[in-house]
Short mmCIF file of C-alpha atoms and ligand atoms in Angstrom, two decimals:
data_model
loop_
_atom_site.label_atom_id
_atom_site.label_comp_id
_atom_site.label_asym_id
_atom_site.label_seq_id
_atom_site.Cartn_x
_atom_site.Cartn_y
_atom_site.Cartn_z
CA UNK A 1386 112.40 82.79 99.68
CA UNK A 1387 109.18 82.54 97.48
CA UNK A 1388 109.70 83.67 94.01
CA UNK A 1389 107.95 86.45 92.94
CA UNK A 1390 105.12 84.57 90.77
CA UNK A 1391 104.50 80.96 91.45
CA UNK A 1392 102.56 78.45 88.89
CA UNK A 1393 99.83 76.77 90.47
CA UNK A 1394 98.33 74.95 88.04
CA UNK A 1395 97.29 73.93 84.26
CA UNK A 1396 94.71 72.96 82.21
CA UNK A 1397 95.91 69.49 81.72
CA UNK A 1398 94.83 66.89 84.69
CA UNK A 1399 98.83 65.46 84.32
CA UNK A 1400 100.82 68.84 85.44
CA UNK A 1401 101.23 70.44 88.94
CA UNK A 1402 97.93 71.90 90.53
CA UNK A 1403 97.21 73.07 94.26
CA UNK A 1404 98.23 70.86 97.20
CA UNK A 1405 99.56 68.28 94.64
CA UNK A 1406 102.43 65.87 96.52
CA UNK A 1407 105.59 67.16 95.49
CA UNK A 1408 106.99 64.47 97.75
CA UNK A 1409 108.88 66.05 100.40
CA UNK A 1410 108.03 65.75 103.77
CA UNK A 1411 106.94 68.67 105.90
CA UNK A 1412 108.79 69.73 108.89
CA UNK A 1413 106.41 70.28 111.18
CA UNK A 1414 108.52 71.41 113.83
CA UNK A 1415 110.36 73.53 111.87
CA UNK A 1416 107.52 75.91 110.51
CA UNK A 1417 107.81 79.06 111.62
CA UNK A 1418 105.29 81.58 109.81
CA UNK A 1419 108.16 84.35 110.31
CA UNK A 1420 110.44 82.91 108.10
CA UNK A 1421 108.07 80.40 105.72
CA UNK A 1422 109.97 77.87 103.23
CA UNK A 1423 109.59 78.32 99.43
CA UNK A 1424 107.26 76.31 98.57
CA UNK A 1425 104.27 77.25 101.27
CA UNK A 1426 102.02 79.18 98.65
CA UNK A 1427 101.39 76.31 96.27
CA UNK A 1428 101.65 73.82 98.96
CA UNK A 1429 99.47 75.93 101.56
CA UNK A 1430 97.01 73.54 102.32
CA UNK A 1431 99.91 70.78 103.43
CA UNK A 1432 101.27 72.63 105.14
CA UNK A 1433 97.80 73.14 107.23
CA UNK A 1434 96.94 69.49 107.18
CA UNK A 1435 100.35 68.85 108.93
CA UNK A 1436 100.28 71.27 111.23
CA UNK A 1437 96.46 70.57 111.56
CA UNK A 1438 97.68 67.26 113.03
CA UNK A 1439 100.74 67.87 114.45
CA UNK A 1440 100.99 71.45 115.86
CA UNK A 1441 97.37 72.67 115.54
CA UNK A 1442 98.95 75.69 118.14
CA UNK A 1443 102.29 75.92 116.61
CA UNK A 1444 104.91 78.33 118.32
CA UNK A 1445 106.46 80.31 115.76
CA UNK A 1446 110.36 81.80 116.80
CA UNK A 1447 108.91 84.75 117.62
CA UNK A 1448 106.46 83.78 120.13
CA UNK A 1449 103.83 83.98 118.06
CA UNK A 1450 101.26 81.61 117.20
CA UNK A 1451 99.85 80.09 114.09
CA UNK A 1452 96.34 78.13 114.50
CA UNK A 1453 95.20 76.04 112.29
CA UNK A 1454 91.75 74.19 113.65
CA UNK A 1455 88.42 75.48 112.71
CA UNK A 1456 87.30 75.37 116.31
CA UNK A 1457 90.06 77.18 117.03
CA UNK A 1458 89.40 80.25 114.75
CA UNK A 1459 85.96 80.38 116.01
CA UNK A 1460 86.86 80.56 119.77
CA UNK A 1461 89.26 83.72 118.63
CA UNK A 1462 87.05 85.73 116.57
CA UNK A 1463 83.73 84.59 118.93
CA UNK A 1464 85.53 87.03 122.17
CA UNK A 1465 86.96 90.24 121.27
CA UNK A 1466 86.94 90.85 125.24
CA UNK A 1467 89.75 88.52 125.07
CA UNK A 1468 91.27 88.15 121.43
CA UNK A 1469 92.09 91.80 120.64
CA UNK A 1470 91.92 93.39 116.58
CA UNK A 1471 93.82 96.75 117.79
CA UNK A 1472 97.17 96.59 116.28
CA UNK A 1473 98.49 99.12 117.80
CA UNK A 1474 101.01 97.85 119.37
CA UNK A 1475 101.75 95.39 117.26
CA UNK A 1476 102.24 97.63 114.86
CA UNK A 1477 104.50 99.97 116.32
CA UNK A 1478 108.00 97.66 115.69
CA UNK A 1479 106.90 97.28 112.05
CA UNK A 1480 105.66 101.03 111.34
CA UNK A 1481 106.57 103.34 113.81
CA UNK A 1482 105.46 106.69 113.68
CA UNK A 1483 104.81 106.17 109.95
CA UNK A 1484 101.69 107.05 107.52
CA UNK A 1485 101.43 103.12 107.17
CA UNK A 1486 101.00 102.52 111.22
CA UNK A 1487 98.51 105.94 110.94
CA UNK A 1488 95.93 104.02 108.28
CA UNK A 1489 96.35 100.49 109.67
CA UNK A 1490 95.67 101.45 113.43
CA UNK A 1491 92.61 103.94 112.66
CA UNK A 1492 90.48 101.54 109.96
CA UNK A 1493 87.78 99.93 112.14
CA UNK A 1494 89.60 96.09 111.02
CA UNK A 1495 92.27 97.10 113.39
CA UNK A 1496 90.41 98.32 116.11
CA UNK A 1497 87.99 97.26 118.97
CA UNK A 1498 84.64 97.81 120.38
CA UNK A 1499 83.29 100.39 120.85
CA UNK A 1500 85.49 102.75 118.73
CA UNK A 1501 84.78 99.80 115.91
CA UNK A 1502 81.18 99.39 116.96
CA UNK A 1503 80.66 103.09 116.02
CA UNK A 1504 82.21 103.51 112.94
CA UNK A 1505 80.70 100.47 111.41
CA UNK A 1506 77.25 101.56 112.39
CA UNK A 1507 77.93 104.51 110.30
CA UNK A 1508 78.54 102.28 107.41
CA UNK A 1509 75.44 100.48 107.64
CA UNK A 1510 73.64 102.39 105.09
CA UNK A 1511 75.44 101.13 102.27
CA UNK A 1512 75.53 97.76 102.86
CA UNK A 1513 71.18 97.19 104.07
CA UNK A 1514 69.36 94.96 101.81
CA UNK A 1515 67.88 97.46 99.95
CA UNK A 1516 71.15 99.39 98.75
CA UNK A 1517 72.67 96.65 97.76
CA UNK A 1518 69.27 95.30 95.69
CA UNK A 1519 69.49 98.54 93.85
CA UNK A 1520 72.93 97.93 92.76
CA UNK A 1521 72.39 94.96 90.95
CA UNK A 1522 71.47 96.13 87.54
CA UNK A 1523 74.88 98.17 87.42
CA UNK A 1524 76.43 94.66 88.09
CA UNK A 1525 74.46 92.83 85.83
CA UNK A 1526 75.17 95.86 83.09
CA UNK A 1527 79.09 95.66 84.00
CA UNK A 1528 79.62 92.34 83.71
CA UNK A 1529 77.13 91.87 80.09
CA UNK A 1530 79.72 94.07 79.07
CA UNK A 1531 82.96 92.32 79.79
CA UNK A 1532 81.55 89.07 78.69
CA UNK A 1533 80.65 90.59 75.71
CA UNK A 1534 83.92 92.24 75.24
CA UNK A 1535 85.43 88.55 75.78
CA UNK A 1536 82.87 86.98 72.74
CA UNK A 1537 84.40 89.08 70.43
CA UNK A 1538 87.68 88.90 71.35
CA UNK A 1539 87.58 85.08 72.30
CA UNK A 1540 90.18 84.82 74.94
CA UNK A 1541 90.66 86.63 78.38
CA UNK A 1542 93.33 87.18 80.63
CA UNK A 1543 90.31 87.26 83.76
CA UNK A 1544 92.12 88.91 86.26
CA UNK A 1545 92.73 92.32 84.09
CA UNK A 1546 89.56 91.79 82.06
CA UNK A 1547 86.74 90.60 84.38
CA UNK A 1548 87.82 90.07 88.24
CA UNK A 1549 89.47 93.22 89.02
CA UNK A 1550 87.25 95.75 86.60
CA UNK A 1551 84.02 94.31 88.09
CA UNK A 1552 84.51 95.06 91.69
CA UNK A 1553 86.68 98.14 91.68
CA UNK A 1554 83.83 99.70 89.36
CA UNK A 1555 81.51 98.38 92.67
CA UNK A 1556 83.53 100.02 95.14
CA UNK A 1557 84.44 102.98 93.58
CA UNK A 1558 80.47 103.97 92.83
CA UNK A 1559 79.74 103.13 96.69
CA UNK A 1560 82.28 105.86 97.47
CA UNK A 1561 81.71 108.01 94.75
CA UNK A 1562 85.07 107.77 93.21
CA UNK A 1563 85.10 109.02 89.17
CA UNK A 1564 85.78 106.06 86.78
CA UNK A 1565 88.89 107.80 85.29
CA UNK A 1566 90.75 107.77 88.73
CA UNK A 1567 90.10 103.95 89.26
CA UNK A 1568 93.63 102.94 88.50
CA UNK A 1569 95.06 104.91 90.81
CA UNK A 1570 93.28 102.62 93.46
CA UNK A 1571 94.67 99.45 92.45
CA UNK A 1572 98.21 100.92 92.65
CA UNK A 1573 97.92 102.17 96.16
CA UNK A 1574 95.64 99.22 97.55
CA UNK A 1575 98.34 97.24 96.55
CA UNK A 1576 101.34 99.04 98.51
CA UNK A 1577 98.77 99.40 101.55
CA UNK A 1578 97.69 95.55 101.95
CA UNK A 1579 100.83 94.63 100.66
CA UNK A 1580 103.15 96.35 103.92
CA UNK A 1581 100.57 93.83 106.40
CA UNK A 1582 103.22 90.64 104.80
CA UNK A 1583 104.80 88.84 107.51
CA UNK A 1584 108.43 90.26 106.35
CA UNK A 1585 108.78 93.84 104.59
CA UNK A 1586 111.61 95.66 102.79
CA UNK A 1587 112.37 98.92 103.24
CA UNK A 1588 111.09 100.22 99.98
CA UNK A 1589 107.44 98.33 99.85
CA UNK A 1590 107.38 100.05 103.60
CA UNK A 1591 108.89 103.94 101.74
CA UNK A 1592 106.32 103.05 98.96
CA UNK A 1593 103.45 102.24 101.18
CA UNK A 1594 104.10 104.98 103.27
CA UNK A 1595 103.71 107.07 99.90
CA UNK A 1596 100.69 105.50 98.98
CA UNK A 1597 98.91 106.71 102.18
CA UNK A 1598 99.99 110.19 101.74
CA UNK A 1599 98.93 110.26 98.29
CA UNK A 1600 95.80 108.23 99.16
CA UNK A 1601 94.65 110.59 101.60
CA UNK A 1602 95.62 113.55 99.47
CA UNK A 1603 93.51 112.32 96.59
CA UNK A 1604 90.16 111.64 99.39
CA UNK A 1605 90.79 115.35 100.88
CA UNK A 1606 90.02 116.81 97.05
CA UNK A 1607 87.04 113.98 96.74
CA UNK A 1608 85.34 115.48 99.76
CA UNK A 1609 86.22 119.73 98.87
CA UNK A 1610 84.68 118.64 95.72
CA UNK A 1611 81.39 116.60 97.76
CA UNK A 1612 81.52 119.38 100.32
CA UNK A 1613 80.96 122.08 97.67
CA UNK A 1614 78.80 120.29 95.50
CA UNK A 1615 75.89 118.54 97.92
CA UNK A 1616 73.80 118.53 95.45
CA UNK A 1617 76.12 115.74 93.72
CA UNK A 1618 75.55 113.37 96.44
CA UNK A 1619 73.94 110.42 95.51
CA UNK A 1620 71.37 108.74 97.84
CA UNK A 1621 73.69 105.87 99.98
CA UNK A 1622 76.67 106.78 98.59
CA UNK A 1623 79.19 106.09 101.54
CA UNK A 1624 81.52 108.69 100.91
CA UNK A 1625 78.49 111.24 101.73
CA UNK A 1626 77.76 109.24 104.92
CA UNK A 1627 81.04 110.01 106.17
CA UNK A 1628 81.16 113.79 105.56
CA UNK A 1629 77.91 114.09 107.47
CA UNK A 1630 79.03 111.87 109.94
CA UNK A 1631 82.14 113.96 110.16
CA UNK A 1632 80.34 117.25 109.80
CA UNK A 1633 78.32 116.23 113.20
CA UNK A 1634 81.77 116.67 115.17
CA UNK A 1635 80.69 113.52 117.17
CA UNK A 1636 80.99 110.40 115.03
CA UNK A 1637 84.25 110.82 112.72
CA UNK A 1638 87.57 112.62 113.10
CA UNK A 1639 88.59 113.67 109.62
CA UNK A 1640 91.43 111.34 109.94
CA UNK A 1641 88.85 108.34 110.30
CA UNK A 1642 86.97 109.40 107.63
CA UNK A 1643 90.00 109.10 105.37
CA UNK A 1644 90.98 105.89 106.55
CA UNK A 1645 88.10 104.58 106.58
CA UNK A 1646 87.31 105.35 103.01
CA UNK A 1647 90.68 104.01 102.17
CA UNK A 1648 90.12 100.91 103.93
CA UNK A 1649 87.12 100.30 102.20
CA UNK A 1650 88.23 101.13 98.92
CA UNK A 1651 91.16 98.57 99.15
CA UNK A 1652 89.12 95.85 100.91
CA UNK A 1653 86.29 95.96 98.87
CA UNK A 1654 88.33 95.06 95.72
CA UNK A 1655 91.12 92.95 96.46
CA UNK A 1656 89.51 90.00 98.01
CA UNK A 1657 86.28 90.18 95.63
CA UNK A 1658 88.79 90.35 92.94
CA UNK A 1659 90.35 87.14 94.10
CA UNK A 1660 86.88 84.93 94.79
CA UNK A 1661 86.38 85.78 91.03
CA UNK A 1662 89.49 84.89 89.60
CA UNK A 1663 89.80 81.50 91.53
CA UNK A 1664 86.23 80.95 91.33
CA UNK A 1665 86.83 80.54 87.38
CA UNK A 1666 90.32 78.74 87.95
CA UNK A 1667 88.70 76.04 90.52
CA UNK A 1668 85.61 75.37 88.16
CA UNK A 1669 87.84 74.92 84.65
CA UNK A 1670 90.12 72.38 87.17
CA UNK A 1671 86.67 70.71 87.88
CA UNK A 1672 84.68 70.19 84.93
CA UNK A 1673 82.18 67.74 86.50
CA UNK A 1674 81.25 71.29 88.81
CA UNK A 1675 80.57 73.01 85.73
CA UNK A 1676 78.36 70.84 84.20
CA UNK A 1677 76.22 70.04 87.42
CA UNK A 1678 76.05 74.25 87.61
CA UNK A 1679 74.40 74.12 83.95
CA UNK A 1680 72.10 71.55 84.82
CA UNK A 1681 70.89 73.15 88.20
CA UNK A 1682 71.45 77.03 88.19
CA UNK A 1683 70.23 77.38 91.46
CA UNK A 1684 73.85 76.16 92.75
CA UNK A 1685 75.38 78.92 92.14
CA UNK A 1686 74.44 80.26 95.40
CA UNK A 1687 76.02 76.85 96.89
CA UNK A 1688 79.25 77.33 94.14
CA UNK A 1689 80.30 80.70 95.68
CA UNK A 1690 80.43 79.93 99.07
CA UNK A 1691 82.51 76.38 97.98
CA UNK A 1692 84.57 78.86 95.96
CA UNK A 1693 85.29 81.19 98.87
CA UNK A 1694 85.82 78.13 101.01
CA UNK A 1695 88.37 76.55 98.97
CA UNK A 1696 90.66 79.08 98.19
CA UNK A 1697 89.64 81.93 100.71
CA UNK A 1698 90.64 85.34 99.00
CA UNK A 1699 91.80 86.42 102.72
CA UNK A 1700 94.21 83.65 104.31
CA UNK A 1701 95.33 85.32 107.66
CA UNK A 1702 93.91 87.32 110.23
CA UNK A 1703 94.88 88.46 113.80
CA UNK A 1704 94.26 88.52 117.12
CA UNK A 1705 96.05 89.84 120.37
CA UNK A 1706 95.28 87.95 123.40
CA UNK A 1707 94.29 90.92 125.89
CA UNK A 1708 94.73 88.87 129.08
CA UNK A 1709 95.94 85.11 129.89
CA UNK A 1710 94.65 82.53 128.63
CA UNK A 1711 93.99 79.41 127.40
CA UNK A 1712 93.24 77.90 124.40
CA UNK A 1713 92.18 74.40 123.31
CA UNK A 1714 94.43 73.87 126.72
CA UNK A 1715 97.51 75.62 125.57
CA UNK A 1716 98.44 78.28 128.13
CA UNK A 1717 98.78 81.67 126.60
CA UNK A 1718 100.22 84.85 128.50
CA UNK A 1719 98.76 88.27 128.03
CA UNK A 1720 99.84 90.20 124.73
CA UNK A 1721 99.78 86.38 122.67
CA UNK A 1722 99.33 87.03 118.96
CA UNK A 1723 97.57 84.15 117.29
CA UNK A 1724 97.57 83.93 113.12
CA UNK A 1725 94.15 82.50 112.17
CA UNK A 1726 94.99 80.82 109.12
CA UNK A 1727 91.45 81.00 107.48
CA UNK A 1728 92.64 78.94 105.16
CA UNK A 1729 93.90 76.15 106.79
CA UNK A 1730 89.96 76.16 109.20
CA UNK A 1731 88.06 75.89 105.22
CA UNK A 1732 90.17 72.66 105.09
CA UNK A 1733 89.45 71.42 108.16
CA UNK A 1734 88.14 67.95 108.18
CA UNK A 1735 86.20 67.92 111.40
CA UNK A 1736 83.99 70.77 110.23
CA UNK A 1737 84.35 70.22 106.13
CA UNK A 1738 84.13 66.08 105.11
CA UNK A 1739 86.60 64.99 102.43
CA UNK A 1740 87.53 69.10 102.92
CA UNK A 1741 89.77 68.83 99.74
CA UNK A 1742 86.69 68.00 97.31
CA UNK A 1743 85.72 71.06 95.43
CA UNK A 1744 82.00 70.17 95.36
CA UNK A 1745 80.06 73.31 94.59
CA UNK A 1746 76.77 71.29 95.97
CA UNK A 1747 78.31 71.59 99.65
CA UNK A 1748 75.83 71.78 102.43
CA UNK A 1749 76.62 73.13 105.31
CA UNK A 1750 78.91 75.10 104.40
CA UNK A 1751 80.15 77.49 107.32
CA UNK A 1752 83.48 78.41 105.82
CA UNK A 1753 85.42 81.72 107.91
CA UNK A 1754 86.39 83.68 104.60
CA UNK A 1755 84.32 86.50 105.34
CA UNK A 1756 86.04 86.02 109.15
CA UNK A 1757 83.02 85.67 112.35
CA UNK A 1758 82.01 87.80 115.07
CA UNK A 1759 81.94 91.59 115.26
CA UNK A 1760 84.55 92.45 112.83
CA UNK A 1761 82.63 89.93 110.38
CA UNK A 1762 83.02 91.37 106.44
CA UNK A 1763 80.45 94.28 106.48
CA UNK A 1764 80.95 93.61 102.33
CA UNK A 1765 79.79 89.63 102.30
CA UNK A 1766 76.53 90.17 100.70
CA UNK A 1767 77.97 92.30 98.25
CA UNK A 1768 80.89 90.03 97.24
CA UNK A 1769 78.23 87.13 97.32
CA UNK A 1770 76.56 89.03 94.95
CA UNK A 1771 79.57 89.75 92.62
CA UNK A 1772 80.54 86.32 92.67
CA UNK A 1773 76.75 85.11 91.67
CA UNK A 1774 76.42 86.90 88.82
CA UNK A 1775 79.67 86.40 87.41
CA UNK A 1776 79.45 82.62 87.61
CA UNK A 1777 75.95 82.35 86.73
CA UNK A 1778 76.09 84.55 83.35
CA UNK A 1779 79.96 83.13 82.57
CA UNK A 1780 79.59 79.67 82.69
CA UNK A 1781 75.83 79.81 81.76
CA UNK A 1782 76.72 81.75 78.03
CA UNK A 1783 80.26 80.21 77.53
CA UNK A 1784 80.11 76.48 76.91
CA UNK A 1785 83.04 76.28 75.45
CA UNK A 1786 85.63 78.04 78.10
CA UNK A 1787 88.56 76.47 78.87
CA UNK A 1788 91.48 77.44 80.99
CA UNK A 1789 94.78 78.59 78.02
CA UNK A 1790 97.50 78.77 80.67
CA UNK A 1791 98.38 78.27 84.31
CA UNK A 1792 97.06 80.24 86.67
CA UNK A 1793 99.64 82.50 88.54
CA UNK A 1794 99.71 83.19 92.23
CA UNK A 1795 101.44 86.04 94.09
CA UNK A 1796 103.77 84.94 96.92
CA UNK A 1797 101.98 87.21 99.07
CA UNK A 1798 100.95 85.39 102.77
CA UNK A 1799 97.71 87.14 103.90
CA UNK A 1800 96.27 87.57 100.21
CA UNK A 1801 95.77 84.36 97.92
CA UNK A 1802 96.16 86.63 95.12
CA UNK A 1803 96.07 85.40 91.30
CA UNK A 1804 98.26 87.51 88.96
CA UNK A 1805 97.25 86.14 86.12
CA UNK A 1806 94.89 83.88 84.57
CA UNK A 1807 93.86 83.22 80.68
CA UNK A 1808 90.72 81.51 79.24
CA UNK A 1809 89.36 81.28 76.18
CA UNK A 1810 86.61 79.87 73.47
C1 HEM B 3034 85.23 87.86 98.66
C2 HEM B 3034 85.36 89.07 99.11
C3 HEM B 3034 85.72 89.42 100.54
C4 HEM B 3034 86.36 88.67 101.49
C5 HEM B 3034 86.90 87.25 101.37
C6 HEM B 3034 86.45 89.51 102.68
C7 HEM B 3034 87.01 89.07 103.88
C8 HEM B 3034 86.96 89.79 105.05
C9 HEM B 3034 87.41 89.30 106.33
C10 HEM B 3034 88.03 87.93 106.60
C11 HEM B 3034 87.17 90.27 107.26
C12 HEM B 3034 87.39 90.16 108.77
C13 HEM B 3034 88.71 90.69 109.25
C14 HEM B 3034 88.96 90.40 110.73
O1 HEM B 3034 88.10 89.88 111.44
O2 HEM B 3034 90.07 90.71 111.20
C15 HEM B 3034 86.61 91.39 106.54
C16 HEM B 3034 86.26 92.60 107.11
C17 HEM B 3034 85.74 93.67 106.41
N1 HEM B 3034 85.39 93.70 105.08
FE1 HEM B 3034 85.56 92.18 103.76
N2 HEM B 3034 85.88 90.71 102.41
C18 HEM B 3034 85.41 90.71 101.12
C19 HEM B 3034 84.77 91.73 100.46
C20 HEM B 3034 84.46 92.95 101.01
C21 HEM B 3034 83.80 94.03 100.31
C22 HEM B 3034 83.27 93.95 98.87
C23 HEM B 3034 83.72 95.07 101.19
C24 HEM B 3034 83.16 96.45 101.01
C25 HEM B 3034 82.84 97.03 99.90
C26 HEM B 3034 84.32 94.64 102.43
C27 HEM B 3034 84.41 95.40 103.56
C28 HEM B 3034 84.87 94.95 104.79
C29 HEM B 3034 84.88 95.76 105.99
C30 HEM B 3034 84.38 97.19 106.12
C31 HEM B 3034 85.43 94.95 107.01
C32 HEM B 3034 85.72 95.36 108.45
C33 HEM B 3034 84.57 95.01 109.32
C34 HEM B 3034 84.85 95.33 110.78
O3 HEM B 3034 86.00 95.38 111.19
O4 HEM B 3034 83.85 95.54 111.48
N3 HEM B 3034 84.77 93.36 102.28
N4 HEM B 3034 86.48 91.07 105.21
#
């Protein structure tokens, strides 16, 4: 199995970095995303080119499928009539009747029009042009601060100090969450996106259970404390949204409120936290980036979306096939699950030339990290935004950053999840 933490890569241009040869072969036929070899985290994007070429539709042992052409992925998210997000019975083997298959089969992610249609409208609000414009000075004002905290101190460990703090303080103001309680998100975000791993043990499923129940616990005293207090609400706060929404007796069960607030909280963290920390790990690997970003600023709008494509915070998302069908003209019966391997479609050559140049000038740049279609990220401008003004103030103010130590990844599948990175000047 993969270990726990796996080094990626270094400072130094002679050690082990992503998708270097280690110079074994890959056994195509023998891939099977149920039961993935050791080494498929570092070597991820191998492991797509050969099955790019060689089983773009690859049959996994449990009938499963795992795609791995851009085209592909598009046809799949472009037809929800056909490719399915409802995971409820998918779910049911994995969960059963548990808190765990309660939240991940009532977020809107997991479910289809027009159940999802309605519940996203309600979320509109917070993510218009205008709400998001006025929460740019907090960002700005958020991350002056960390950099500043990293001048003094001169060295960072970035996912601690910068990528997480940054967009859990986002998230958490959207909802209305206090500052103090912030913590507690990370933990149970964690357990939650953590149980949707291809394989599970019974005590990540007991403590992701937990973190439901106490998840939803916590939310229930959040909205008592909104509910008796309106005059706290704050003018496109989501949280608020909800309640009325919920108050109506039309739009929102109670139950979806909670979910969906939970939902939001953990994806509106995780996966910015991840475009930040690799962001800073793929432009220290490519020095020759950083220094075209200095001269011409106005990439950075160009550098975040070649960030996100390169090493897309999200790697895997599903789809249930709702009738038969066919794809790229491979037969597929009714009830089909297809893994879109998001990464795998960034690194796609057909759609992405030389697709393993990190070249933050890249134009077009359609990348799927924010997925396609209706379940597209509601949160893209809003990570976009995250991700521009941490580049552009970082690597504008710190000439002299460099990377101090390899940059850890996870072993987790559907999350390309850095543990740990340090920098310094
Ligand atoms: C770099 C950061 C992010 C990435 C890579 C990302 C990625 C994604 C992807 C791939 C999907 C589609 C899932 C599917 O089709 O099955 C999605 C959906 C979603 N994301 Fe994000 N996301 C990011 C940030 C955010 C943020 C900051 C928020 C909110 C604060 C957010 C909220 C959502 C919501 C609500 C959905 C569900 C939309 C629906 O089902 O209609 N995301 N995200």
């Amino acid at each position: 199995m993969i270990t726990k933490e796996t080094a990626i890569a270094t400072a130094s241009e002679d050690q082990a970095r992503i998708g270097d040869d280690n110079g074994h072969e890959i056994d195509v036929a023998g891939f099977d995303f149920m039961n993935l070899p050791d080494d498929f985290v570092p070597e991820a994007y191998r492991y797509f080119a050969a099955l790019r070429a060689a089983s773009p539709i690859h049959r996994n042992s449990d009938g499963s499928f795992v795609l791995t052409r851009y085209d592909d992925l598009v046809t799949a998210y472009r037809d929800p009539s056909v490719w399915s997000s409802d995971k409820k019975i998918d779910f049911k083997p994995k969960f059963g009747d548990s808190p765990l298959y309660e939240h991940h089969t009532t977020s809107l992610v997991f479910r289809d029009p027009p159940d999802q249609t309605r519940i996203r409208k309600l979320l509109q609000a917070a993510f218009t042009r205008k709400a998001l414009v006025s929460l740019e000075p907090r960002i700005h004002a958020l991350v002056d601060g960390y950099l500043d905290e990293f001048e003094e101190r001169r060295e960072m460990e970035v996912v601690s100090d910068l990528s997480f703090k940054l967009p859990v303080e986002v998230v958490c103001d959207m909802l209305g969450v206090p500052s103090s309680d912030r913590i507690l998100i990370r933990d149970w975000a964690l357990l939650i996106l953590g149980a949707l791993e291809p394989v599970l043990t019974d005590a990540e499923f007991k403590a992701g259970c937990k973190a439901v129940e106490d998840f939803k616990a916590y939310l229930r005293d959040r909205i008592r404390e909104r509910k008796a207090n309106p005059e706290g609400r704050i003018e496109g706060e989501i949280l608020s949204a909800l309640i009325d929404a919920e108050e109506d007796g039309e739009n929102l069960t109670e139950l979806e409120l909670l979910h969906q607030c939970i939902f939001l909280l953990n994806a509106g963290h995780e996966t910015s936290t991840n475009m930040i920390s690799h962001g800073v790990h793929e432009m220290l690997r490519h020095p020759d980036q950083i220094e075209k970003l200095r001269a011409d600023p106005t990439l950075v709008d160009s550098a975040v979306e070649e960030i996100l494509r390169f090493q897309a915070p999200i790697q895997v998302n599903n789809r249930r096939a709702i009738q038969d069908t066919e794809l790229s003209g491979m037969q597929m019966p009714a009830g089909s699950i297809v893994h879109l391997m998001i990464g795998a479609a960034n690194h796609d050559a057909t759609q992405f030339p030389e697709p393993e140049k990190f070249d933050i000038a890249r134009r077009p740049n359609r990348h799927l990290s924010f997925g396609l279609g209706v379940h597209i990220c509601a949160g893209n401008s809003l990570a976009r935004i995250e991700g521009k003004i941490v580049f552009g103030k970082l690597f504008a103010r710190f000439p002299t950053l460099r990377l101090e130590s390899p940059a850890r990844l996870s072993s987790r599948i559907r999350f390309r999840e850095v543990t740990e990175l340090h920098v310094a000047i």
